[in-house]
XYZ file of C-alpha atoms in Angstrom:
573
model
C -57.952 -24.462 31.237
C -59.515 -22.032 28.710
C -61.455 -20.212 31.457
C -58.245 -19.667 33.435
C -56.439 -18.173 30.412
C -59.310 -15.824 29.637
C -59.452 -14.718 33.263
C -55.702 -13.994 33.336
C -55.904 -11.964 30.071
C -58.840 -9.993 31.390
C -56.896 -9.180 34.566
C -53.991 -7.828 32.509
C -56.103 -5.692 30.189
C -55.229 -1.980 30.073
C -57.714 0.811 29.691
C -56.860 3.461 27.094
C -59.731 5.777 27.891
C -59.813 5.902 31.666
C -58.409 8.504 34.085
C -55.153 6.628 34.494
C -54.607 6.525 30.724
C -55.301 10.231 30.392
C -52.894 10.954 33.255
C -50.173 8.889 31.576
C -50.794 10.727 28.293
C -50.555 14.105 29.992
C -47.295 13.003 31.663
C -45.840 12.000 28.290
C -46.859 15.325 26.773
C -45.280 17.181 29.691
C -42.088 15.164 29.323
C -41.982 15.910 25.599
C -42.624 19.586 26.305
C -39.783 19.691 28.815
C -37.458 18.010 26.335
C -38.341 20.573 23.649
C -37.855 23.404 26.139
C -34.428 22.059 27.116
C -33.446 21.832 23.465
C -34.715 25.340 22.705
C -32.888 26.665 25.766
C -29.635 24.980 24.715
C -29.904 26.336 21.173
C -30.746 29.822 22.427
C -27.834 29.803 24.870
C -25.454 28.611 22.154
C -26.715 31.269 19.759
C -26.238 33.958 22.414
C -22.661 32.852 23.077
C -21.793 32.704 19.370
C -23.476 36.036 18.694
C -21.676 37.645 21.648
C -18.297 36.479 20.353
C -19.031 37.656 16.809
C -20.328 41.041 17.985
C -17.314 41.536 20.266
C -14.860 40.663 17.483
C -16.709 42.877 15.003
C -16.827 45.905 17.305
C -13.108 45.564 18.058
C -12.126 44.899 14.458
C -14.121 47.515 12.548
C -11.788 50.430 13.521
C -8.858 48.615 11.863
C -10.525 48.927 8.451
C -10.115 52.718 8.492
C -7.016 54.868 8.872
C -6.344 58.566 9.474
C -3.892 60.465 7.312
C -2.721 64.042 6.936
C -3.573 65.725 3.655
C -0.879 68.333 2.967
C 0.706 70.164 0.072
C 4.258 68.822 -0.068
C 6.895 70.651 -2.148
C 9.093 68.063 -3.916
C 12.468 69.788 -3.662
C 15.263 68.421 -5.803
C 17.817 68.884 -2.986
C 16.207 66.107 -0.933
C 15.030 63.868 -3.762
C 17.344 64.167 -6.787
C 20.232 66.570 -6.064
C 22.022 65.867 -9.347
C 18.879 66.111 -11.453
C 19.334 62.677 -13.040
C 15.634 61.891 -13.256
C 16.505 58.240 -12.605
C 13.618 56.522 -10.747
C 16.083 54.402 -8.751
C 17.921 57.514 -7.562
C 14.623 59.199 -6.717
C 13.492 56.141 -4.755
C 16.388 56.663 -2.365
C 15.474 60.308 -1.718
C 14.598 61.752 1.680
C 10.829 61.761 1.244
C 10.216 61.603 4.991
C 12.140 64.870 5.285
C 9.769 66.401 2.729
C 6.745 65.206 4.709
C 8.241 66.450 7.981
C 8.990 69.897 6.527
C 5.466 70.175 5.127
C 4.005 69.395 8.551
C 6.297 71.859 10.299
C 5.263 74.574 7.862
C 1.682 74.137 9.115
C 2.879 75.226 12.595
C 5.329 78.092 11.971
C 5.336 79.134 15.647
C 6.570 75.753 16.867
C 10.317 76.163 17.219
C 11.563 74.386 20.346
C 13.244 70.997 20.029
C 10.674 69.234 22.237
C 7.727 70.681 20.359
C 9.206 69.742 16.981
C 9.918 66.230 18.208
C 6.311 65.840 19.314
C 5.088 67.279 16.025
C 7.278 64.944 13.951
C 6.082 62.016 16.073
C 2.586 62.406 14.632
C 3.841 60.972 11.362
C 4.322 57.268 10.833
C 7.790 56.086 9.854
C 6.180 55.069 6.555
C 4.277 58.316 6.112
C 6.043 59.188 2.883
C 5.790 55.791 1.174
C 2.831 56.788 -0.971
C 4.562 60.061 -1.864
C 7.722 58.164 -2.884
C 5.736 55.799 -5.101
C 3.964 58.751 -6.712
C 7.173 60.602 -7.584
C 9.014 57.457 -8.706
C 6.145 56.728 -11.102
C 6.296 60.312 -12.436
C 9.758 61.934 -12.014
C 8.457 65.147 -13.590
C 6.852 65.972 -10.218
C 10.287 66.895 -8.824
C 10.254 70.655 -8.280
C 6.476 70.805 -7.984
C 4.077 70.828 -5.034
C 2.014 67.682 -4.619
C -1.085 67.272 -2.470
C -0.864 63.854 -0.863
C -1.776 61.737 2.126
C 0.758 61.273 4.893
C 0.109 58.318 7.171
C -0.297 59.150 10.867
C 1.213 57.113 13.696
C -0.867 54.471 15.457
C -1.154 56.582 18.631
C -2.449 59.557 16.655
C -4.860 57.311 14.785
C -6.180 55.825 18.034
C -6.764 59.290 19.482
C -8.685 60.410 16.391
C -10.823 57.283 16.715
C -11.681 58.268 20.287
C -9.676 55.590 22.108
C -7.221 57.735 24.080
C -9.224 60.476 25.784
C -12.340 62.560 25.454
C -11.830 66.206 24.521
C -14.307 68.633 26.123
C -14.773 72.181 24.843
C -16.307 74.742 27.206
C -17.469 78.144 26.004
C -16.449 81.368 27.742
C -18.603 83.837 29.660
C -16.121 86.614 30.375
C -13.246 88.494 28.757
C -9.849 86.735 28.780
C -6.684 88.788 29.121
C -3.348 87.001 28.399
C -0.078 88.504 29.606
C 1.928 87.380 26.561
C 1.967 85.385 23.342
C 4.746 82.851 23.979
C 6.380 81.076 26.898
C 4.897 81.071 30.409
C 1.930 83.447 30.659
C -1.053 84.204 32.892
C -4.668 84.505 31.818
C -7.220 86.584 33.716
C -10.970 86.466 33.123
C -13.751 88.834 34.047
C -16.009 85.914 35.069
C -15.556 82.584 36.838
C -14.718 80.832 33.564
C -12.352 78.319 35.182
C -14.670 77.410 38.079
C -16.155 74.327 36.390
C -12.737 73.009 35.382
C -11.424 73.603 38.891
C -14.253 71.449 40.259
C -13.432 68.704 37.772
C -9.870 68.727 39.111
C -11.209 68.566 42.682
C -13.358 65.565 41.757
C -10.342 63.824 40.221
C -8.438 64.405 43.460
C -11.339 62.990 45.453
C -11.293 59.923 43.228
C -7.657 59.306 44.141
C -8.451 59.291 47.849
C -10.062 55.847 47.887
C -7.065 54.299 46.158
C -4.656 55.952 48.578
C -6.707 54.802 51.568
C -6.649 51.223 50.249
C -2.875 51.400 49.889
C -2.619 52.783 53.439
C -4.654 49.905 54.879
C -2.372 47.410 53.136
C 0.750 49.226 54.335
C -0.510 49.278 57.929
C -0.769 45.479 57.853
C 2.954 45.044 57.311
C 4.487 47.907 55.374
C 7.435 50.228 55.963
C 6.767 52.938 58.516
C 8.095 55.662 56.225
C 5.680 54.609 53.447
C 2.808 54.725 55.918
C 3.708 58.246 56.983
C 4.057 59.392 53.371
C 0.656 57.979 52.484
C -0.980 59.635 55.494
C 0.594 62.974 54.579
C -0.587 62.688 50.960
C -4.108 61.732 52.043
C -4.264 64.659 54.489
C -3.049 67.059 51.784
C -5.647 65.894 49.249
C -8.435 66.014 51.863
C -7.461 69.601 52.651
C -7.469 70.591 48.986
C -10.776 68.858 48.255
C -12.351 70.479 51.302
C -11.614 73.984 49.922
C -13.496 74.245 46.598
C -12.129 77.708 45.770
C -8.474 76.854 46.508
C -6.219 77.106 43.448
C -4.794 73.816 42.131
C -1.501 72.959 40.510
C -2.062 70.649 37.552
C 0.188 67.682 36.775
C 0.171 64.614 34.509
C -1.959 62.656 37.013
C -4.865 65.099 36.727
C -7.062 65.970 33.735
C -5.295 68.386 31.386
C -6.784 71.859 30.934
C -5.859 74.151 28.027
C -7.122 77.499 26.801
C -7.622 78.304 23.120
C -7.595 82.048 22.487
C -6.250 84.556 19.971
C -5.365 81.810 17.491
C -3.106 80.006 19.969
C -3.223 77.404 22.696
C -2.031 77.551 26.310
C -1.527 74.498 28.535
C -2.405 75.378 32.132
C -0.330 74.285 35.108
C -2.231 76.273 37.754
C -5.888 77.165 37.901
C -8.391 78.941 40.111
C -11.869 80.347 39.496
C -10.882 83.538 37.635
C -7.263 83.112 36.534
C -4.767 80.559 35.324
C -1.076 80.130 34.636
C 0.348 78.051 31.841
C 2.784 77.568 28.979
C 2.006 78.519 25.400
C 1.823 75.451 23.146
C 0.790 77.190 19.941
C 1.798 80.894 19.878
C -0.954 83.484 20.239
C -1.341 86.031 17.474
C -1.625 88.862 20.028
C -1.930 89.600 23.743
C -5.133 91.598 23.248
C -8.266 90.942 25.283
C -10.381 88.052 23.939
C -14.120 88.870 24.080
C -16.592 86.437 25.628
C -17.441 83.642 23.219
C -14.277 84.083 21.130
C -12.158 81.795 23.314
C -12.766 78.506 25.068
C -11.413 76.079 27.637
C -10.289 72.682 26.319
C -10.117 69.703 28.714
C -8.547 66.296 28.097
C -10.482 63.979 30.396
C -7.834 61.245 30.765
C -4.661 62.304 32.636
C -1.548 62.519 30.494
C 0.208 59.797 32.501
C -2.578 57.334 31.621
C -2.294 57.642 27.841
C 0.408 57.270 25.225
C -0.293 60.480 23.357
C 0.826 63.718 24.997
C -1.065 66.980 25.421
C 1.151 68.627 22.806
C 0.357 65.969 20.222
C -3.374 66.196 20.955
C -3.209 69.964 20.563
C -1.495 69.613 17.173
C -3.990 67.005 15.996
C -6.979 69.063 17.112
C -5.646 72.075 15.196
C -5.051 70.001 12.051
C -8.503 68.460 12.397
C -10.134 71.883 12.758
C -8.328 73.040 9.604
C -9.632 70.043 7.629
C -6.180 68.543 7.065
C -6.974 65.129 8.542
C -8.820 62.535 6.491
C -10.305 59.215 7.588
C -10.196 56.703 4.738
C -10.313 52.977 4.033
C -7.216 51.205 5.338
C -5.956 49.605 2.132
C -2.573 48.969 3.790
C -4.206 46.263 5.899
C -4.890 44.220 2.754
C -1.874 45.185 0.617
C 1.076 45.000 3.030
C 2.908 42.395 5.062
C 3.628 42.418 8.762
C 5.325 45.376 10.450
C 6.460 46.466 13.902
C 4.440 49.658 13.348
C 0.738 48.902 13.751
C -0.360 51.494 11.196
C 1.791 49.779 8.529
C 0.924 46.166 9.389
C -1.130 44.137 6.944
C -2.277 40.587 6.301
C -1.241 40.168 2.658
C 1.912 38.212 3.504
C 0.100 35.804 5.829
C -2.831 35.473 3.423
C -0.556 34.511 0.527
C 1.350 32.202 2.873
C -1.922 30.465 3.750
C -2.849 30.146 0.070
C 0.528 28.628 -0.822
C 0.319 26.310 2.165
C -3.197 25.116 1.294
C -2.105 24.577 -2.320
C 0.526 22.114 -1.119
C -1.993 20.488 1.217
C -4.587 20.020 -1.527
C -2.032 18.717 -4.031
C -0.916 16.019 -1.589
C -3.866 14.971 0.532
C -6.695 14.992 -2.037
C -5.291 12.401 -4.494
C -3.769 10.312 -1.709
C -6.883 10.501 0.436
C -9.315 9.635 -2.379
C -7.185 6.778 -3.709
C -6.681 5.380 -0.195
C -10.427 5.535 0.421
C -11.184 3.806 -2.901
C -8.690 1.049 -2.154
C -9.881 0.464 1.401
C -13.541 0.508 0.435
C -13.500 -1.349 -2.885
C -10.305 -3.327 -3.369
C -8.637 -4.111 -0.018
C -9.237 -7.630 1.355
C -11.150 -7.761 4.618
C -8.583 -9.156 7.057
C -6.804 -8.202 10.254
C -4.291 -5.983 8.422
C -6.938 -3.755 6.811
C -8.808 -3.678 10.120
C -5.670 -2.294 11.797
C -5.279 0.283 9.009
C -8.886 1.435 9.358
C -8.587 1.734 13.133
C -5.408 3.802 12.795
C -6.954 6.082 10.183
C -9.867 6.771 12.527
C -7.500 7.327 15.455
C -5.311 9.748 13.458
C -8.359 11.928 12.839
C -8.594 12.464 16.617
C -4.884 13.024 17.334
C -4.104 16.542 18.704
C -2.868 18.763 15.912
C 0.337 19.731 17.702
C 1.495 16.111 17.393
C 1.578 16.564 13.622
C 3.673 19.688 14.204
C 6.161 17.654 16.208
C 6.225 15.072 13.427
C 6.899 17.796 10.848
C 9.687 19.225 13.001
C 11.352 15.850 13.405
C 10.928 14.566 9.844
C 10.655 17.460 7.389
C 12.974 19.929 9.129
C 15.490 17.875 11.085
C 15.710 14.760 8.875
C 15.041 16.028 5.341
C 16.428 19.520 6.017
C 13.589 21.451 4.359
C 13.561 25.255 4.865
C 12.071 26.506 8.097
C 8.971 28.763 8.050
C 8.244 27.733 4.445
C 4.735 27.102 3.021
C 6.058 23.832 1.621
C 6.689 22.433 5.112
C 3.441 23.900 6.453
C 1.522 22.305 3.592
C 3.119 18.915 4.221
C 2.267 19.051 7.932
C -1.320 20.097 7.269
C -1.627 17.377 4.621
C -0.828 14.807 7.287
C -3.377 16.466 9.562
C -6.206 16.533 6.996
C -5.515 13.217 5.249
C -7.471 11.029 7.754
C -10.473 13.370 7.520
C -10.534 13.155 3.717
C -10.163 9.361 3.781
C -13.088 8.991 6.190
C -15.271 11.435 4.220
C -14.432 9.770 0.906
C -15.217 6.295 2.256
C -18.558 7.545 3.566
C -19.353 9.038 0.153
C -18.459 5.778 -1.595
C -20.646 3.795 0.805
C -23.563 6.119 0.068
C -23.615 5.053 -3.602
C -26.140 2.171 -3.994
C -24.538 -1.214 -4.711
C -26.879 -1.612 -7.701
C -24.823 0.973 -9.632
C -21.696 -1.160 -9.473
C -23.633 -4.368 -9.979
C -25.239 -2.994 -13.144
C -21.828 -2.023 -14.524
C -20.448 -5.450 -13.723
C -23.509 -7.030 -15.313
C -22.852 -5.442 -18.717
C -19.233 -6.633 -18.745
C -17.252 -3.853 -17.008
C -14.280 -4.843 -14.907
C -14.221 -4.108 -11.175
C -11.860 -1.205 -11.726
C -14.022 0.240 -14.509
C -17.159 -0.072 -12.411
C -15.532 1.775 -9.509
C -13.736 4.566 -11.401
C -16.306 5.079 -14.187
C -19.529 4.781 -12.201
C -19.169 4.696 -8.402
C -16.470 7.356 -7.957
C -18.137 10.062 -10.126
C -21.372 9.639 -8.175
C -19.446 9.911 -4.879
C -17.519 13.050 -5.916
C -19.990 15.593 -4.411
C -19.559 13.996 -0.981
C -15.806 13.771 -1.473
C -15.629 17.447 -2.470
C -17.655 18.432 0.573
C -15.351 16.502 2.895
C -12.295 17.989 1.168
C -13.515 21.571 1.576
C -14.335 21.010 5.241
C -10.876 19.485 5.714
C -9.247 22.482 4.046
C -11.237 24.837 6.285
C -9.953 22.865 9.258
C -6.387 23.181 7.974
C -6.764 26.921 7.343
C -7.691 27.553 10.970
C -4.887 25.505 12.510
C -2.122 27.228 14.461
C -0.609 24.611 16.768
C 1.241 22.600 14.054
C 2.699 25.807 12.635
C 4.197 26.683 16.022
C 6.560 23.736 15.776
C 7.850 24.430 12.266
C 8.669 28.108 12.764
C 5.802 29.742 10.885
C 5.339 32.203 13.748
C 8.392 34.164 12.609
C 8.218 37.906 11.960
C 8.112 38.025 8.147
C 7.847 41.408 6.439
C 8.293 40.388 2.797
C 5.457 38.931 0.752
C 6.266 35.289 -0.108
C 6.573 34.516 -3.823
C 7.316 30.791 -3.703
C 6.757 27.645 -1.713
C 10.211 27.780 -0.106
C 10.188 31.467 0.883
C 9.850 32.413 4.541
C 6.202 33.014 5.321
C 3.559 32.856 7.981
C -0.116 31.892 7.906
C -3.178 33.911 8.803
C -3.914 32.053 12.106
C -0.247 32.395 13.076
C -0.360 36.115 12.229
C -3.372 36.510 14.497
C -1.502 34.715 17.274
C 1.533 37.003 16.853
C -0.540 40.196 16.924
C -2.610 39.086 19.920
C 0.587 38.873 21.985
C 1.753 42.425 21.188
C 1.172 45.125 23.823
C 0.250 47.992 21.468
C -3.442 48.824 21.575
C -3.593 49.361 17.801
C -2.658 45.709 17.234
C -5.729 44.623 19.203
C -8.004 46.077 16.536
C -5.913 44.517 13.781
C -6.054 41.165 15.542
C -9.852 41.313 15.612
C -9.939 42.466 11.972
C -7.710 39.549 10.922
C -10.033 37.180 12.812
C -12.954 38.659 10.874
C -11.149 37.972 7.587
C -10.315 34.416 8.659
C -13.901 33.771 9.765
C -15.194 35.181 6.472
C -12.968 32.782 4.517
C -14.043 29.854 6.697
C -17.722 30.769 6.311
C -17.302 30.939 2.531
C -15.564 27.556 2.421
C -18.192 25.888 4.620
C -20.972 27.586 2.667
C -19.445 26.264 -0.561
C -19.389 22.773 0.915
C -23.093 23.029 1.841
C -23.944 24.379 -1.622
C -22.103 21.561 -3.363
C -23.833 18.985 -1.202
C -27.261 20.459 -1.929
C -26.605 20.908 -5.657
C -25.176 17.489 -6.452
C -26.807 15.425 -3.742
C -28.836 12.469 -5.009
C -31.453 10.562 -3.093
C -31.463 6.917 -3.986
């Protein structure tokens, strides 16, 4: 019997040094290497995605942190500010400060007299351009009757152009002598060299670029379109092909082609017809004289994007370029973004109202969910009897942590607004809803922190005569506080980034005023981002990204604080 057992054991013996063993070892190493490679690949891919999102948001948001303004000398005339000479700040506050700003801008362009030109010129200013001037004079009424150098806020379209978002402006030097036929109105310009040849070719290229789009439309129309539309498209295509095929043929310019202007003799002419050596156009800024302009003293100015494809007109660009050349435009930090509430005008919109709304809302959330959550966790972990009722409570607490956040919004709408009649769009209601949302998270985190405290701590306290309550509140709970604080901060960061519950309680309303109390109408920073992201104005896109950057910065700080607290107060038992 012993010989049989020894023989069977010898048959089942495994070699750890043979070729098969080495092959198995190499296979395990290869498997481990593949696993590490998969993990490294997953981490790298995740990092690339996160970095791409952050870079995209940053590049879009950085322009919102700066703002362009006009710097002009503004005479503070008593007729528009304080006609009766009362010197009362309240009377001065109601003065026509925008009229002062508008007159100061018009004085910078004395040759602009037509109604259309003045309307375009006035449109460069924001509707709140004179707010800083008003505050300055109200603070010091003695400035009435004096001339004050101040910043005047530009409109969002003007600001976007100055940041390079509307069109590229190309300046081309001159080779010949330019001879204008007048100083105002429609004029002709003749040159002694082919100074307009390059611009004419740019126009021809733009026409050629339109051909492919027209041919695509024709193919679609031929598959089931109206016969008249087909004929019109064929005629337009034939006309453009003829014009493109004759490089020297003069071209009539319109708002669908790149704009071409000529700056000479201190003025500016917008061209509506161009050939190699001459051009016809309308004077935008009056010329000082109709004398010949020597080579090099004048230049051709091209706006690459057609006027129909941008919000800012050629006239407005011409005015801005002149002001920029004269050093009257300043790019500065956009303090309005951090000191103002929401606005329909992008250049006046800020996040202060939503930021304070978020702070008030989180204050309510912390005041409610932290004491309730910690006490509930202490009771469930240390005092509650272990029976079917507490098991049901624990299961429901865990389930509530996974409930979609919009369900809590529906609960807040039904209970806090409809049943209790609390004010809509108020931080008080938002805080209550978010407290319900965060409460399960804090309970779970607090229970985990209490479990992490070694049982010997409580047993030692009980051994020296402390009651159960004293052992828990005097010994176990203080040692669990770092973990509880970490879970609370993470829960608050979660609440700060929530938008869905706020949709249901009306905190997406357009609120201009800065909230001062818990029952005032307000919005939150995530809701403000949601509102701005839905607006069509391009300037709001940059402000949306900038607000996301602020929100992410706050969330990073809160999560970093949680990590720091955990590292600082963490104990290893």
